[in-house]
XYZ file of C-alpha atoms in Angstrom:
763
model
C 0.182 -0.100 0.348
C 1.100 2.989 -0.810
C 1.741 5.913 1.638
C 2.527 9.870 1.199
C 3.378 10.639 4.594
C 4.597 7.484 6.708
C 7.351 6.161 5.324
C 9.259 9.910 4.382
C 11.722 11.505 6.771
C 9.501 14.478 7.932
C 11.281 16.759 10.504
C 10.934 15.928 14.237
C 7.679 17.766 15.673
C 9.815 18.651 18.752
C 13.048 20.044 16.708
C 12.527 23.750 17.059
C 11.717 23.305 20.564
C 14.770 21.535 21.551
C 17.429 23.539 19.491
C 16.343 26.102 20.708
C 16.071 25.501 24.549
C 12.515 26.312 24.692
C 11.366 22.482 25.410
C 11.092 22.157 28.998
C 12.572 19.567 31.085
C 12.019 18.890 34.989
C 14.762 21.124 35.943
C 13.069 24.198 34.255
C 10.145 23.944 36.251
C 11.058 26.484 39.193
C 8.003 26.630 42.050
C 7.565 29.782 44.093
C 9.883 29.162 47.406
C 11.203 25.190 45.803
C 13.466 23.593 48.497
C 16.059 20.984 47.794
C 16.287 17.622 48.800
C 19.678 15.237 48.820
C 20.516 11.651 50.191
C 23.332 10.422 52.807
C 24.544 7.443 51.280
C 26.001 4.661 53.388
C 30.478 4.905 52.619
C 29.888 0.597 52.887
C 29.005 -2.072 50.402
C 27.050 -4.217 53.705
C 26.007 -2.977 56.804
C 23.577 -2.074 59.309
C 22.612 1.249 60.949
C 23.241 1.068 64.228
C 22.742 4.283 65.416
C 21.293 7.642 63.311
C 22.143 10.973 65.295
C 20.411 13.794 63.305
C 20.502 16.569 66.106
C 23.376 18.700 64.135
C 22.097 18.392 61.184
C 18.388 19.820 62.016
C 19.685 22.587 63.856
C 21.322 23.773 60.707
C 19.766 27.197 60.017
C 18.202 26.673 56.379
C 17.396 22.714 57.132
C 13.646 22.454 57.139
C 13.818 18.415 57.555
C 16.077 15.754 58.070
C 14.730 12.098 57.015
C 15.687 8.638 58.485
C 13.862 5.428 57.883
C 11.868 6.020 61.524
C 10.623 8.957 59.457
C 8.895 7.231 56.546
C 6.827 4.577 55.709
C 8.394 1.305 55.672
C 6.171 -0.163 53.498
C 8.260 -2.661 50.455
C 7.830 -2.043 47.075
C 9.112 -2.855 43.478
C 11.119 -0.179 41.498
C 10.590 -1.899 38.264
C 8.585 -0.428 35.866
C 6.031 -2.970 34.976
C 2.391 -2.801 34.512
C 0.484 -4.002 37.520
C 0.284 -7.940 38.262
C -3.502 -9.135 39.363
C -1.537 -12.617 40.386
C 0.779 -11.645 43.304
C 2.069 -15.048 41.999
C 3.561 -12.475 39.005
C 4.345 -9.419 40.701
C 7.889 -7.959 40.680
C 9.637 -8.501 43.875
C 8.675 -5.707 46.467
C 12.004 -5.509 48.521
C 13.024 -1.658 48.562
C 12.011 0.777 51.349
C 12.271 4.455 50.927
C 15.098 4.703 53.328
C 16.746 2.182 54.688
C 18.537 0.900 58.060
C 20.068 -2.293 56.309
C 22.835 -0.494 53.605
C 23.176 -3.018 51.051
C 25.427 -1.186 48.421
C 27.706 1.641 48.778
C 25.987 4.329 48.314
C 22.265 3.066 49.319
C 20.142 5.623 50.677
C 19.992 5.879 54.946
C 18.952 9.336 55.272
C 17.694 12.310 53.616
C 17.835 16.201 54.178
C 15.444 19.217 52.921
C 16.829 22.404 52.809
C 16.310 25.857 51.902
C 19.602 25.416 49.426
C 21.996 23.098 47.820
C 25.361 24.074 49.697
C 22.916 24.189 52.875
C 21.676 20.432 51.957
C 25.125 19.492 51.660
C 26.618 20.990 54.502
C 23.618 18.902 56.586
C 24.623 15.813 55.183
C 27.823 16.126 56.956
C 26.913 16.747 60.317
C 24.652 13.376 60.386
C 26.346 10.978 62.615
C 25.429 7.082 61.697
C 26.831 4.239 63.464
C 27.437 1.200 61.506
C 27.932 -2.301 61.942
C 29.864 -3.474 58.723
C 29.026 -6.996 57.101
C 30.817 -9.212 55.102
C 30.025 -7.648 51.238
C 29.287 -10.232 48.658
C 29.983 -8.849 45.604
C 29.751 -11.801 42.959
C 27.444 -14.204 42.680
C 29.140 -17.109 43.673
C 30.437 -15.419 46.896
C 26.587 -14.325 47.294
C 25.335 -17.881 47.056
C 28.376 -20.228 48.836
C 26.973 -22.043 51.689
C 27.061 -20.045 54.587
C 27.006 -17.007 53.183
C 25.549 -13.649 55.067
C 21.716 -12.886 53.189
C 21.364 -9.666 51.488
C 18.067 -9.753 51.846
C 16.682 -12.281 54.818
C 13.592 -14.030 52.971
C 16.365 -14.978 49.876
C 18.326 -18.141 50.701
C 21.646 -18.167 49.135
C 20.823 -14.844 48.307
C 19.161 -16.201 44.954
C 16.415 -13.250 44.023
C 14.298 -16.331 41.731
C 15.011 -19.129 39.275
C 13.206 -20.464 36.597
C 13.870 -21.826 33.093
C 11.940 -23.885 30.311
C 13.084 -26.825 27.941
C 11.859 -27.437 24.951
C 12.450 -31.113 23.486
C 14.486 -33.723 25.704
C 18.161 -32.071 25.679
C 19.796 -35.131 26.519
C 18.342 -37.031 23.685
C 19.645 -34.213 21.712
C 22.765 -34.170 22.724
C 23.102 -38.190 22.215
C 21.573 -37.633 18.647
C 24.374 -34.628 17.998
C 27.903 -35.549 16.339
C 30.083 -33.072 18.195
C 29.362 -31.382 21.766
C 30.987 -27.655 22.485
C 30.756 -26.062 25.634
C 31.985 -22.770 26.541
C 31.571 -19.915 29.089
C 31.254 -16.600 28.368
C 31.120 -12.894 30.529
C 29.673 -9.817 30.175
C 30.265 -6.712 32.410
C 28.179 -4.152 34.298
C 27.969 -0.868 32.485
C 25.836 2.639 33.153
C 23.242 4.225 30.584
C 24.848 7.261 30.559
C 21.751 9.331 29.246
C 22.323 13.086 28.665
C 19.599 14.122 31.659
C 20.373 13.353 35.238
C 17.450 11.640 37.103
C 15.429 14.441 39.017
C 12.079 14.719 40.390
C 10.062 17.645 41.741
C 7.561 16.954 44.547
C 4.532 19.133 46.238
C 1.386 19.043 47.598
C -1.350 20.819 45.369
C -4.709 22.989 47.014
C -6.567 19.482 46.731
C -4.151 17.766 49.330
C -2.485 15.732 46.395
C 0.878 14.480 45.940
C 2.010 16.389 42.404
C 5.340 14.731 41.499
C 7.016 16.550 37.839
C 9.817 13.784 37.029
C 12.242 12.682 34.426
C 10.605 9.485 33.433
C 9.577 6.504 30.794
C 6.613 5.539 32.613
C 4.452 8.138 34.214
C 1.418 5.940 35.109
C 3.619 3.070 36.871
C 5.216 6.122 38.919
C 1.737 7.314 40.114
C 0.982 3.402 41.253
C 4.710 2.882 42.959
C 4.490 5.916 44.765
C 0.920 5.328 46.326
C 2.335 1.940 47.545
C 5.233 2.914 49.362
C 3.338 5.683 50.661
C 0.421 3.459 52.046
C -1.793 6.024 49.983
C -4.980 5.507 47.534
C -2.640 5.948 43.776
C -5.213 8.334 43.053
C -3.663 10.733 45.862
C -0.853 10.929 43.505
C -0.717 12.935 40.177
C 2.491 12.427 37.925
C 3.671 14.855 35.287
C 6.295 14.030 32.479
C 7.745 17.203 30.709
C 10.384 16.508 28.234
C 13.041 13.894 29.101
C 16.614 13.728 28.128
C 17.281 10.328 27.158
C 16.895 7.060 29.696
C 17.642 3.811 27.778
C 15.848 1.909 30.472
C 17.419 3.923 33.244
C 14.109 5.435 33.969
C 11.914 2.804 33.417
C 12.462 2.479 37.326
C 11.140 4.227 40.106
C 13.935 5.662 41.389
C 13.658 9.127 43.305
C 9.605 9.464 43.089
C 8.560 8.125 46.592
C 11.633 9.561 48.242
C 10.719 13.214 46.732
C 6.775 12.492 48.235
C 8.276 11.938 51.377
C 10.471 14.991 51.456
C 7.512 17.052 50.181
C 5.132 15.313 53.132
C 8.077 15.996 55.662
C 8.117 19.781 54.845
C 4.245 20.659 54.598
C 3.740 20.285 51.275
C 6.286 22.988 49.915
C 8.049 21.979 46.711
C 11.057 19.897 46.896
C 13.927 19.408 44.147
C 15.458 16.430 44.317
C 18.405 15.775 41.924
C 20.849 13.523 41.425
C 24.764 14.650 40.302
C 26.393 12.025 37.777
C 28.175 9.893 40.112
C 24.915 9.706 42.163
C 23.261 8.360 38.840
C 25.972 5.917 38.371
C 25.821 4.322 41.531
C 21.715 4.721 42.560
C 20.162 4.202 39.632
C 20.416 1.281 37.551
C 22.832 -0.191 35.413
C 23.143 -3.574 32.919
C 23.205 -6.536 34.420
C 26.414 -8.757 34.366
C 25.638 -12.171 33.321
C 27.724 -15.222 32.820
C 26.759 -17.914 30.803
C 27.546 -22.013 30.267
C 26.414 -23.534 27.093
C 27.197 -26.764 25.887
C 25.335 -27.276 22.090
C 25.139 -30.410 19.907
C 26.127 -30.129 16.570
C 25.298 -32.376 13.556
C 28.149 -32.926 10.916
C 26.276 -30.566 8.787
C 26.652 -27.648 10.937
C 22.339 -28.039 12.021
C 22.163 -27.099 15.853
C 20.232 -30.173 17.630
C 20.048 -29.027 21.353
C 21.521 -26.012 23.493
C 21.761 -26.349 27.008
C 22.187 -22.633 28.750
C 22.591 -21.629 32.119
C 23.138 -18.200 33.045
C 23.710 -16.579 36.212
C 22.723 -12.562 36.586
C 24.380 -10.172 39.184
C 21.162 -7.993 40.037
C 23.091 -6.169 42.768
C 21.567 -5.297 45.893
C 17.722 -5.392 45.279
C 15.451 -7.151 42.541
C 14.651 -4.424 40.195
C 13.933 -6.016 36.704
C 16.286 -8.829 37.760
C 14.993 -12.006 36.767
C 12.494 -10.426 33.723
C 15.768 -9.934 31.833
C 16.956 -13.288 31.743
C 13.710 -14.582 31.080
C 13.262 -11.797 28.644
C 16.606 -12.516 26.822
C 16.208 -16.204 27.027
C 12.870 -16.216 25.074
C 13.631 -13.154 22.574
C 17.026 -15.274 21.248
C 15.812 -18.357 21.108
C 13.304 -17.674 17.774
C 16.334 -16.631 15.497
C 17.675 -20.262 15.689
C 14.877 -23.117 16.065
C 16.811 -26.560 17.204
C 15.148 -29.861 18.140
C 15.871 -29.385 21.701
C 16.713 -26.325 24.191
C 17.316 -26.344 27.724
C 17.406 -22.641 29.548
C 17.968 -22.195 33.199
C 18.426 -18.632 35.062
C 19.766 -17.782 38.339
C 18.916 -14.086 39.228
C 21.210 -13.290 42.506
C 21.649 -10.406 44.979
C 25.512 -9.025 44.981
C 26.299 -5.940 47.535
C 26.627 -3.826 44.061
C 24.689 -1.273 42.755
C 21.259 -2.030 41.343
C 21.288 -3.376 37.753
C 17.743 -2.787 35.975
C 16.306 -2.566 32.295
C 18.853 -1.572 29.524
C 18.960 -0.930 26.071
C 17.663 -4.866 24.874
C 16.910 -5.785 28.239
C 18.818 -8.906 28.167
C 19.671 -9.740 24.840
C 22.952 -8.023 23.866
C 24.582 -10.000 26.672
C 22.767 -13.357 25.704
C 23.341 -12.348 21.714
C 26.984 -11.745 23.110
C 27.347 -15.158 24.266
C 25.431 -17.144 21.884
C 26.809 -15.102 18.566
C 30.723 -15.695 20.101
C 29.734 -19.264 20.428
C 28.560 -19.996 17.213
C 31.561 -18.358 15.638
C 33.576 -20.582 17.754
C 32.133 -23.824 16.250
C 31.926 -22.730 13.116
C 35.757 -22.584 13.349
C 35.963 -25.755 14.826
C 33.613 -27.127 11.779
C 35.880 -25.507 9.322
C 32.837 -23.840 8.397
C 32.111 -20.368 6.818
C 30.042 -18.430 10.217
C 27.574 -17.193 7.739
C 26.713 -20.693 6.135
C 26.574 -22.062 9.587
C 23.742 -19.400 10.343
C 22.012 -20.028 7.488
C 21.228 -23.613 7.762
C 19.405 -22.652 11.404
C 17.499 -19.893 10.473
C 13.713 -19.058 11.506
C 11.112 -19.044 8.668
C 7.848 -17.686 8.452
C 5.193 -19.816 10.262
C 7.413 -20.560 12.938
C 5.713 -21.004 16.090
C 7.044 -20.679 19.234
C 6.326 -24.054 21.310
C 6.360 -21.947 24.447
C 4.429 -19.234 24.266
C 2.270 -19.306 20.969
C 4.189 -16.063 18.900
C 3.815 -16.637 15.161
C 6.901 -15.307 12.984
C 4.600 -13.861 10.750
C 7.542 -11.430 9.140
C 11.285 -12.293 8.689
C 13.841 -10.989 6.493
C 17.058 -11.923 8.231
C 18.556 -13.773 5.187
C 18.077 -10.811 2.907
C 19.883 -8.911 5.976
C 22.832 -10.866 6.123
C 22.941 -10.721 1.996
C 22.559 -7.224 2.038
C 25.533 -6.582 4.455
C 27.688 -9.133 3.507
C 27.570 -7.225 0.378
C 28.460 -4.006 2.150
C 31.536 -5.180 3.967
C 32.744 -7.338 0.774
C 32.904 -10.079 3.048
C 34.132 -12.348 0.880
C 36.967 -10.197 -0.240
C 38.422 -9.457 2.686
C 37.890 -12.892 3.972
C 40.259 -13.947 1.140
C 42.642 -11.030 1.888
C 43.220 -10.932 5.301
C 44.177 -14.426 5.832
C 47.607 -15.556 7.694
C 48.611 -12.272 8.463
C 51.688 -11.538 10.489
C 52.455 -7.814 11.198
C 51.846 -6.069 14.336
C 48.671 -4.418 12.953
C 46.048 -7.121 11.518
C 42.419 -6.710 9.775
C 39.504 -8.911 10.474
C 35.678 -9.330 9.678
C 33.123 -10.666 11.813
C 29.164 -10.805 11.792
C 26.323 -11.435 14.606
C 22.633 -11.754 14.099
C 19.787 -11.060 16.601
C 15.892 -11.953 17.098
C 14.193 -9.188 19.057
C 10.165 -8.470 20.035
C 8.109 -5.638 19.960
C 6.737 -5.395 23.459
C 6.380 -7.588 26.081
C 3.274 -10.254 25.047
C 2.524 -12.287 25.953
C 4.888 -12.424 29.478
C 3.096 -8.606 30.169
C -0.226 -6.742 29.441
C 0.509 -4.819 26.403
C -2.305 -1.389 26.377
C -2.093 1.865 24.968
C -4.393 5.205 24.671
C -4.598 7.574 22.054
C -6.913 10.752 22.356
C -7.333 13.091 18.783
C -9.718 15.991 18.810
C -10.345 17.553 15.947
C -10.221 21.694 16.391
C -11.912 24.156 14.903
C -9.694 24.958 12.026
C -9.425 21.096 11.180
C -5.672 20.489 12.588
C -5.830 17.986 15.569
C -4.587 17.215 19.286
C -2.860 14.013 19.908
C -2.884 13.237 23.059
C -0.965 10.424 24.290
C 0.426 8.213 27.267
C 3.093 7.008 25.607
C 6.568 8.966 26.200
C 8.748 10.750 23.952
C 12.063 10.364 25.670
C 14.307 11.363 22.893
C 13.909 8.555 20.466
C 11.527 10.440 17.974
C 7.958 8.827 18.880
C 5.700 11.705 18.995
C 6.791 12.160 15.045
C 5.992 8.999 14.431
C 2.752 9.104 15.696
C 2.182 12.409 14.121
C 2.825 10.511 10.252
C 0.634 8.078 11.409
C -1.976 10.631 12.414
C -1.403 12.909 9.452
C -1.490 10.105 6.928
C -5.045 8.950 7.998
C -6.508 12.220 8.285
C -4.631 13.265 5.217
C -3.533 16.844 6.619
C 0.239 17.867 6.931
C 2.190 16.771 9.889
C 2.482 20.415 11.153
C -1.331 20.069 11.344
C -0.892 17.456 14.136
C -0.268 19.040 17.487
C 1.380 16.259 19.691
C 0.979 17.006 23.629
C 3.882 15.804 24.496
C 3.789 16.289 28.404
C 2.359 13.068 30.508
C -0.134 13.703 33.162
C -1.589 11.224 34.425
C -4.279 12.983 35.181
C -5.291 13.547 31.943
C -3.501 11.636 29.929
C -4.703 8.263 28.158
C -2.939 5.523 30.073
C 0.168 3.569 28.702
C 2.117 1.668 30.245
C 5.304 3.678 28.623
C 8.496 3.783 26.983
C 10.490 0.567 27.010
C 10.454 -2.852 25.157
C 10.676 -1.211 21.833
C 6.566 -1.237 21.898
C 5.544 2.825 21.159
C 5.346 2.773 17.643
C 4.263 -1.051 17.230
C 1.826 -0.846 20.591
C 0.830 2.736 20.547
C 1.096 3.070 17.500
C -2.082 0.922 16.687
C -3.881 2.854 19.161
C -2.914 5.594 17.194
C -3.722 4.473 13.826
C -7.371 3.005 15.714
C -8.540 6.890 17.172
C -7.508 8.525 13.647
C -9.610 5.888 11.469
C -12.606 6.842 14.123
C -11.707 10.776 13.918
C -11.660 9.990 10.215
C -15.120 8.144 9.968
C -16.978 10.699 11.998
C -15.434 13.188 9.666
C -17.308 11.516 6.968
C -20.368 10.665 8.542
C -20.935 14.259 9.235
C -19.997 15.384 5.894
C -22.945 12.865 4.585
C -25.225 14.578 7.205
C -24.814 17.785 5.436
C -24.402 16.976 1.917
C -26.125 13.760 1.585
C -22.953 11.940 -0.130
C -22.681 8.430 1.321
C -19.508 8.094 3.516
C -18.087 5.469 1.651
C -17.486 7.371 -1.411
C -15.639 10.296 0.348
C -11.935 10.645 1.402
C -9.984 12.999 2.917
C -6.591 14.733 1.296
C -4.652 17.717 1.185
C -7.180 19.189 3.835
C -10.252 18.546 1.723
C -12.908 16.103 1.364
C -13.167 14.901 -2.123
C -14.641 11.881 -3.852
C -12.695 8.788 -3.442
C -12.155 7.442 -6.882
C -12.584 10.826 -8.875
C -10.083 13.065 -5.928
C -12.907 16.041 -7.034
C -13.230 18.621 -3.920
C -16.434 18.378 -2.119
C -15.303 21.095 0.435
C -12.841 22.010 2.815
C -11.623 19.882 5.951
C -11.485 23.561 7.815
C -15.213 24.075 6.777
C -16.437 20.897 8.177
C -14.430 21.347 11.455
C -16.245 24.674 11.958
C -19.370 23.448 11.500
C -18.901 20.358 14.170
C -18.528 23.055 16.503
C -21.105 25.800 15.648
C -23.612 24.218 13.177
C -26.999 25.502 15.155
C -28.730 22.071 14.514
C -25.950 19.588 13.837
C -22.782 20.667 16.132
C -21.195 17.935 17.715
C -17.296 18.359 17.754
C -15.548 15.146 17.182
C -12.959 12.957 19.106
C -11.894 9.602 19.532
C -10.533 8.143 22.640
C -9.081 4.804 21.930
C -6.964 2.014 23.169
C -5.329 -0.897 21.987
C -4.718 -4.083 24.161
C -2.411 -5.790 22.200
C -2.606 -9.853 22.462
C 0.002 -10.488 19.941
C 4.091 -9.609 19.054
C 6.078 -8.967 16.151
C 9.204 -10.348 15.807
C 12.284 -7.901 14.222
C 15.896 -9.259 13.021
C 18.553 -8.199 11.933
C 22.573 -8.345 11.695
C 26.294 -6.574 11.997
C 28.891 -6.951 10.004
C 32.278 -5.276 11.379
C 35.734 -4.835 10.258
C 38.780 -4.402 12.786
C 42.069 -3.119 13.056
C 44.025 -4.726 15.683
C 47.223 -3.681 17.031
C 48.869 -6.426 18.407
C 51.323 -4.808 20.404
C 49.338 -2.623 22.030
C 46.125 -4.497 22.281
C 43.969 -1.580 20.806
C 41.005 -2.389 18.566
C 40.002 -0.072 16.077
C 36.466 -0.331 14.242
C 37.292 0.281 11.161
C 33.782 -0.426 9.095
C 30.168 -1.293 10.846
C 27.069 -2.082 9.092
C 23.931 -2.478 10.385
C 21.210 -4.121 8.359
C 17.608 -4.321 10.315
C 14.211 -5.998 9.469
C 11.888 -3.828 11.206
C 8.851 -4.294 8.967
C 8.005 -0.724 7.168
C 10.119 2.230 8.410
C 7.811 5.020 9.235
C 10.790 7.749 9.240
C 13.977 6.846 7.158
C 16.033 9.295 8.937
C 14.872 8.721 12.892
C 14.972 5.003 11.975
C 18.427 5.613 10.978
C 19.456 7.875 13.949
C 18.589 5.250 16.288
C 20.471 2.846 14.215
C 23.723 5.271 14.756
C 22.864 5.955 18.413
C 22.636 1.892 19.559
C 25.690 0.839 17.309
C 27.728 3.905 19.015
C 26.430 2.404 22.352
C 27.251 -1.520 20.990
C 31.102 -0.437 20.286
C 30.978 1.021 23.699
C 29.895 -2.168 25.476
C 32.635 -4.198 22.972
C 35.746 -2.431 23.847
C 35.773 -0.213 26.942
C 32.608 0.357 28.785
C 32.443 -1.258 32.484
C 32.108 0.081 35.961
C 34.641 -1.059 38.349
C 34.833 -1.608 42.229
C 36.669 -2.355 44.489
C 37.152 -6.152 44.860
C 37.416 -5.961 48.952
C 35.103 -3.333 49.743
C 32.718 -3.017 46.618
C 33.286 0.838 46.890
C 32.882 2.118 42.840
C 35.859 3.634 41.285
C 34.467 4.959 38.053
C 31.713 6.586 38.577
C 32.152 9.915 36.449
C 32.354 10.576 32.973
C 36.114 11.006 33.320
C 36.911 7.436 34.522
C 33.847 5.478 32.912
C 35.518 5.203 29.359
C 32.560 5.693 26.968
C 33.109 5.607 23.130
C 33.760 9.168 21.503
C 33.402 10.510 18.087
C 37.115 9.406 17.717
C 36.653 5.886 18.424
C 32.937 5.540 15.953
C 33.762 5.246 12.710
C 31.208 5.875 9.394
C 28.156 3.531 10.479
C 26.383 2.324 7.477
C 22.510 1.488 7.920
C 20.478 -0.275 5.906
C 17.087 -1.758 5.984
C 15.132 -4.797 4.557
C 11.370 -3.551 4.616
C 9.112 -6.755 5.214
C 5.498 -6.093 5.860
C 4.682 -7.208 9.517
C 0.389 -7.523 9.633
C 0.188 -7.103 13.206
C 1.482 -3.503 13.063
C -0.265 -0.923 12.902
C 1.382 0.606 9.332
C 3.540 -3.138 8.493
C 6.056 -1.837 11.236
C 7.660 -3.530 14.454
C 10.427 -2.666 16.736
C 13.422 -0.867 15.957
C 14.753 1.333 19.124
C 16.371 -1.441 21.297
C 17.788 -3.956 18.555
C 20.615 -1.532 17.016
C 22.400 -2.068 19.799
C 22.351 -6.114 20.280
C 24.452 -7.690 17.449
C 27.395 -5.224 17.631
C 29.609 -6.425 20.173
C 29.732 -9.942 19.162
C 30.407 -9.076 15.567
C 33.201 -6.780 17.011
C 34.602 -9.726 18.958
C 34.237 -12.089 15.883
C 35.877 -9.527 13.659
C 38.812 -9.487 16.583
C 38.968 -13.404 16.480
C 39.228 -13.295 12.786
C 41.695 -11.193 12.945
C 44.029 -12.810 15.574
C 42.759 -16.622 16.008
C 42.009 -15.465 19.861
C 39.056 -16.111 20.834
C 37.873 -13.144 23.717
C 34.876 -14.593 25.812
C 34.692 -12.022 27.764
C 33.973 -8.266 27.169
C 35.109 -5.756 26.870
C 37.948 -6.256 25.132
C 39.961 -3.212 26.637
C 43.812 -3.038 25.700
C 44.837 -3.957 28.906
C 42.871 -7.775 28.849
C 43.535 -7.947 25.262
C 47.507 -7.741 25.382
C 46.935 -9.960 28.335
C 45.311 -12.605 26.303
C 47.557 -12.292 23.083
C 50.580 -12.610 25.626
C 48.925 -15.596 27.346
C 48.314 -16.638 22.939
C 52.378 -16.284 22.400
C 51.231 -13.734 20.044
C 53.209 -11.120 22.093
């Protein structure tokens, strides 16, 4: 089907506001007489608060309140930004309190101050005297799970938050039928989101006695519920407003600040309180990407066909559960679509440690497991003397495949075309031949990795989204959403969808980007690459309903059957001839002011999705490795994606650029470091935490294989998270191609590479 606006690189609807500084972020709200909140953090990774004296802090001029665990509700709550589960057995683990008397990581919040300004608040923190009973810090899953280890949370034996898994077929029988058995271990690291805008919330009590929270979040409706749970008040007594957001990447799919901000305003009689974290605080007390260790055992036939695979995953979720086990199971479910095999067993363990809390981050478990599986397949291909592309081709999913565990169907799949395109772009065959038998100090290699991902969380989670469209008096429309724009461009895409259906230009669609739980339609938020797919369908339904109402109104005015009419270029036209009947603006005006038939046109719809769509893709990378120094340079990189119909090519390309850059950092340099004895962070700042800069990023090649996904609103499916997923294994496999040295642990920083090369005899 041909579209006139969908599929075009329409400029962002928020571009001018952002580049001119007019977009209003949480930090731009200056409430009258606003106070400042600050948090006192534990210097110990594991300790009991034996005594806390706040008298000196309270006596400091300018201090309005000092809070400890004694001054706030003791209700336990979950922080993960998931829809509420009616079945208690499926709820996120409730293990957090607003303030604690047991510190579980360096940086855990043990007290808080509200003062007239930041300097006074910081000085007051220094005056709080805390006596700790220091406990043994447990910094790895192995240490935490050992017999006799102290419990981080008393209700979790061996500090295992949860364990689960699945088995498709009979794995032992599959291994017996296999010609070869391969076993390996892989490990990923803890990394940080490093979004531009730090976490910040402003809370106050309004004239009706309700708590209002202005906050930088991906999940305003979920924040409302969790704040209510934390304070033990009806959820309707909380109002959450989400203004412009400066990035999240999953870090703001957790409720990190809002309950404490709410407690602070209640402690000062409802006066506005701003609680803003520094970058150093964000890096230890928001969320990180989980470090996960994998053991993989795979049975393979002589021709390279995968017969069976057994994966054991052990995740370091840090001091609190957050998204912990959900991430392990999400990764374990999405990767399995790519390579169906006779038997697959997956065992997953989420373990508490005394490190900062891990949570949602772009890819939600898929970057970790894809790294392990794609590196494992590369190693298998080398041992079988097979081209790694051909090994994958033998095992790829086909359209029509049904997931045997949840019934999801692969209705569109362009993975083979993605591989063909990427192979052509990087000149795979030519470079594979050219780079054989290198002996110099600088060596080049090429590598690739594939991925599969989903569009939302169904059937594991609820997928509901709302949209409201109002036809204005001049023929323009207002589009109001519960879905959150956090920088990814979703507002622009939704405007394109609306404009396409209503036959108007994008600049006649006014998107109300601020979400307000009092007035915005319900939507679970920005995560799981769901919004264009899930919320997009709600927008489509609303736009179609508005169009139907417009044409029905014209029928009542003119007697022309609605089915004979359409809307094009702001005019009501005959569907077949295109001849204009009347301007849309005239119809809109009459819906408001016609004496006999005035009836303003609106639509308020929702989409409760009961389907999912799988997206596929591949990264091809070329690297140059300096054998003497261990430095790895990414020379060339291509990401090729099947994300269905691309709604806005320029925005889509931008998503890929960001994901690839993040993937390069994940592969080569990013890692949170902690003292091995105390658990104290060693690099929780942007100087010591090595993010890739423009000097580390080559020109990124982007291509799309456009399939049509029948369950998507315009044939589209997910794109936001997928670009990061296959990058690290592709780079690692290119390093293997260049040097013959296999890295089963990331990041591949120069020190680690140098040591591995020395071990392999290259140096």
